[in-house]
Amino acid sequence: MLEITGRTRVLGILAHPTDHVKAPPGINRIARERGKDAVMVPFNVAPADLQAFVGTLRTLLSFDGAIVTVPHKQAILTLCDDLTPHARAVGAANILRREPDGRLIGGQLDGAGFIQGLRHAGIEPKGKGIYLAGAGGAASAIAFAAAEAEVAFLTLANRSQGKADELRRRLLQFNPRLAVGIGTRDPSGHDIVINGTTLGMTADDDLPVDAERLSPGMVVAEVVMVPEMTPLLEGACAKGCQIHLGHHMLDHQLRLMADFMGL
Amino acid sequence: MLEITGRTRVLGILAHPTDHVKAPPGINRIARERGKDAVMVPFNVAPADLQAFVGTLRTLLSFDGAIVTVPHKQAILTLCDDLTPHARAVGAANILRREPDGRLIGGQLDGAGFIQGLRHAGIEPKGKGIYLAGAGGAASAIAFAAAEAEVAFLTLANRSQGKADELRRRLLQFNPRLAVGIGTRDPSGHDIVINGTTLGMTADDDLPVDAERLSPGMVVAEVVMVPEMTPLLEGACAKGCQIHLGHHMLDHQLRLMADFMGL
């Protein structure tokens, strides 16, 4: 870490609590690598205090931006002066930039981070059939990024089908030409199978898809980071699929987040 | 510097601008030395925005305290929930602590830092005759700390005598038994001669005291840090006095500030 002086730019990670957040060391390493005099520190703010706190971030002249995470990703939307199309479409922001005039711009990079992670691993989603389990925050972000990545088709599968239908409706607003359907637990017929749910974090979780229907040649990708090898990925290995670990989404997103905050 | 994580406690330096502030490396070094997971970053906030910003610091749960400097030392007083007797007496705070319940306590450590710096250099003010040039912020802080240090007597000398009279009145409120008088530019008859003005920072400044009246055995102490050797100190050396450099006040104050913020 470079020495912090009065000229150092301040970045935050807005969360509550902040004990568990993983991003500061990674962002601070990127700042060092890029020779930027900036440092990320935790901003632990309770939901009831978020509006006032974010309001004063406009006036903190040494502040350039913040990662936004649980439980503030939705609440931050109405507190920004502007949003990127992805943040607006997903309905959640996970990154904030302070413009020189104090305006706060909210962005959403979960999906872009996931797609970049795939590409870095040599997996190109363009022209592919994509199966996505889930319709919550992470899944929505991946769906909108997939909608931009010129996939051949996208299948949404969620235990609550109403949420999948609603996500499909919003995806078609975002990209009316997208081939997007609603699927079952059966992922057969797809090239890339993505778990966008939290299933797999806890030992006795159900599998997010029917792993018996996985087949060699498929890529099976996770958003769950802990455990690294989820039951789904173990099942995918047993079926001869290529697997893609959950941490890639965060790893690649950190650089996108650093870019967004001007690092 | 230790790696910053989601558990790292955040300290600030409240100033406008912050480019010139010197404290963050020193405070961060003290944190390292004490094995504390805390980091000081610049909080550059304009005067018009100070009230709202300080208000939200109460809700920043990862925040433990801030150094307060130009131009906020007076304005911060009314924004604190409580003040130390020194901050109240001096009429300025230069340090802020956030209590676990969010209350903000303002303190004033300029004077204590100066006195501790003298003592560390083997110069004990107790029982001595003290000559103090100036009646502004730094001089007031030193005067109140001297009033606690059981000096034999204290002489205030200021170009505007009204300000010296006013400071004397406030010192007597603080310590009714203090022997405090108003002096001229002539420091003779004192043991410790202190420049508490900014005279000496600029090359063509007048001397704050009549250096011809300095004599061997006197200690001549500065609050001016740049240049290190002021014309007053050069005159003092020429007269065979012991000199005490301006940086000692800040050096010793940093540890007191770290203590105040719970480092």
Coordinates of C-alpha atoms in Angstrom, one line a residue, chain A residues 49-156:
Chain A
D49 CA -29.1 6.2 7.7
L50 CA -28.2 5.5 4.1
Q51 CA -30.1 8.4 2.5
A52 CA -28.5 11.1 4.6
F53 CA -25.0 9.5 4.4
V54 CA -25.1 9.2 0.6
G55 CA -26.3 12.8 0.4
T56 CA -23.2 14.0 2.1
L57 CA -21.0 11.9 -0.1
R58 CA -21.7 14.5 -2.8
T59 CA -19.9 17.1 -0.7
L60 CA -16.9 14.9 0.3
L61 CA -14.5 16.4 -2.2
S62 CA -11.8 13.7 -1.5
F63 CA -14.3 10.9 -2.4
D64 CA -14.4 9.3 -5.9
G65 CA -16.7 6.4 -5.5
A66 CA -17.9 3.3 -3.6
I67 CA -18.8 -0.3 -4.1
V68 CA -22.4 -0.8 -2.9
T69 CA -23.4 -4.2 -1.5
V70 CA -25.8 -5.9 0.9
P71 CA -28.3 -4.5 2.0
H72 CA -28.0 -1.2 0.0
K73 CA -28.1 -2.4 -3.7
Q74 CA -31.7 -1.5 -4.3
A75 CA -32.0 1.5 -1.9
I76 CA -29.1 3.2 -3.5
L77 CA -31.0 3.5 -6.8
T78 CA -33.2 6.4 -5.8
L79 CA -30.3 8.2 -4.1
C80 CA -28.2 8.5 -7.2
D81 CA -28.4 11.4 -9.6
D82 CA -28.1 9.1 -12.6
L83 CA -27.9 5.4 -13.3
T84 CA -26.3 3.3 -16.0
P85 CA -28.7 1.4 -18.3
H86 CA -27.6 -1.8 -16.6
A87 CA -28.3 -0.5 -13.1
R88 CA -31.7 0.7 -14.2
A89 CA -32.6 -2.5 -16.0
V90 CA -31.4 -4.8 -13.2
G91 CA -33.1 -2.6 -10.6
A92 CA -30.0 -2.6 -8.4
A93 CA -26.6 -0.7 -8.3
N94 CA -23.4 -2.2 -7.0
I95 CA -21.1 0.7 -7.7
L96 CA -21.2 4.4 -7.3
R97 CA -19.1 7.1 -8.9
R98 CA -18.8 10.7 -7.7
E99 CA -18.4 13.1 -10.6
P100 CA -16.2 16.2 -10.1
D101 CA -19.4 18.3 -9.8
G102 CA -20.6 16.0 -7.0
R103 CA -23.2 14.1 -8.9
L104 CA -23.5 10.4 -8.0
I105 CA -23.8 7.8 -10.8
G106 CA -24.9 4.3 -10.0
G107 CA -23.7 1.3 -12.0
Q108 CA -24.3 -2.4 -12.0
L109 CA -21.3 -4.6 -13.0
D110 CA -22.3 -8.1 -11.7
G111 CA -23.3 -9.2 -15.1
A112 CA -20.4 -7.6 -17.0
G113 CA -18.0 -9.2 -14.4
F114 CA -19.5 -12.6 -14.9
I115 CA -19.4 -12.4 -18.7
Q116 CA -15.8 -11.1 -18.6
G117 CA -14.9 -13.9 -16.3
L118 CA -16.3 -16.4 -18.8
R119 CA -14.4 -14.8 -21.7
H120 CA -11.2 -14.7 -19.7
A121 CA -11.5 -18.5 -19.2
G122 CA -12.0 -18.9 -23.0
I123 CA -15.7 -19.4 -22.9
E124 CA -17.5 -17.1 -25.4
P125 CA -21.2 -16.7 -24.8
K126 CA -21.9 -15.1 -28.2
G127 CA -24.0 -17.5 -30.3
K128 CA -24.5 -19.9 -27.5
G129 CA -27.6 -21.3 -25.8
I130 CA -27.6 -20.2 -22.1
Y131 CA -29.5 -21.8 -19.3
L132 CA -29.8 -19.5 -16.2
A133 CA -31.1 -20.7 -12.9
G134 CA -32.5 -17.9 -10.7
A135 CA -34.3 -14.6 -11.1
G136 CA -32.9 -12.6 -8.1
G137 CA -30.2 -10.0 -8.0
A138 CA -27.2 -11.9 -9.4
A139 CA -29.3 -13.8 -11.9
S140 CA -30.9 -10.6 -13.2
A141 CA -27.5 -8.9 -13.6
I142 CA -26.2 -11.9 -15.6
A143 CA -29.3 -12.1 -17.7
F144 CA -29.1 -8.4 -18.8
A145 CA -25.4 -8.8 -19.6
A146 CA -26.1 -12.0 -21.5
A147 CA -28.8 -10.0 -23.4
E148 CA -26.0 -7.7 -24.6
A149 CA -23.5 -10.5 -25.3
E150 CA -25.4 -11.7 -28.4
V151 CA -26.2 -15.1 -27.1
A152 CA -28.2 -17.4 -29.4
F153 CA -31.0 -17.9 -26.8
L154 CA -31.4 -17.6 -23.1
T155 CA -33.6 -19.9 -20.9
L156 CA -34.7 -18.6 -17.4

